[in-house]
C-alpha angles and dihedrals in degrees: 000000000000118000107238118205116190113200135181097250145341092273090060089049091052092051093049096049095041090054091054093048092051091048090054095045091051089056095040113029093189092054115159117224126196105217124210124194133208127073097298101075095041094096089058093050091046092050091048090064089068101028093052096048108132093011119120106242097166094108098042112123126202141193122195118222097231152342136210116256117241096010120131107251087226092058108113091235098047107113089237088061094042094051091047092049099042103032117010101048099038092049097038094237121168104261091208089065095050116085137190127185113269107251096179113128090228105082096004089134092072100024092102094053090046091054093048089053092050092052091049091049089055090055095255132288115303099196124012118200112210139184125191128227128224088256090056093255124148117200100349093310099134124198110296095037116142116250087223094052122131130202107310146139116282136184111237119233119243090247092055091049089050090049092050096045088089087073090054099053090274092294110132091189088069094054109097117245095221138043139182111231141174107257127239088254090053092050091048090058092064112105096231129019120203112190118192129193134168134184138026090279090071097044097095093047092048093049090050094047096048106029106016128088119289099256140146085234085076107033090188089067087076087084088075088071095054121095097219118037129150118191114196115191139160123238093267094053089046094050096104097045110118094204099041093126091055092049090053091048094047093050093046089055098040116130108254093226091066094072120199 
């Protein structure tokens, strides 16, 4: 069962998760982070600027969840650019240790296998940061994705392209049609999953992922099959959870030694 932590707001979520990441990096300098993009993980990255002050991050390795196919890596909305702008540069990480899937058309046929091999060579992801889309997708694993899937090329749904158009000046025609994404099976191999969600717009997806049936119709429900999952949500995103009171009670009485 996922641990559900209901916090007052996204800033509190960022502080909580950042503290756990710093604690782990201090114990394991070569810690491997799974990096999500979009607006959801930004509070974590912002909080890390303060929480990681004085901590050696030079050996931290990172793997992004996904990348658009056919986009120039220098494009400001490529995930390579976003990760560099929002994580690598602010935190002073070594850019050579931070990876994104290769979305170039040349070699796209084996780009997924190449990325899987790189993750395996790093010893796997220690902590994977996740958001969830309004369709219930995690990464770009849209409804219908196999729970055993590995990194591969996917066609984005119209809803996801509409959601992401805000990053392209509101112009959906500029949002790529395809992406290369870590699969649900890839994500499941991370040692710890931390799923974040904020706002009423994510409430239905969160309820489906945590309390609904395990089904490819809601890819986020795959977290129910993982042995170590932490879901951090604000009150609005938690508003449709049937067992919210229990989650609050369980977290309030959690042994401190267990960490996040």
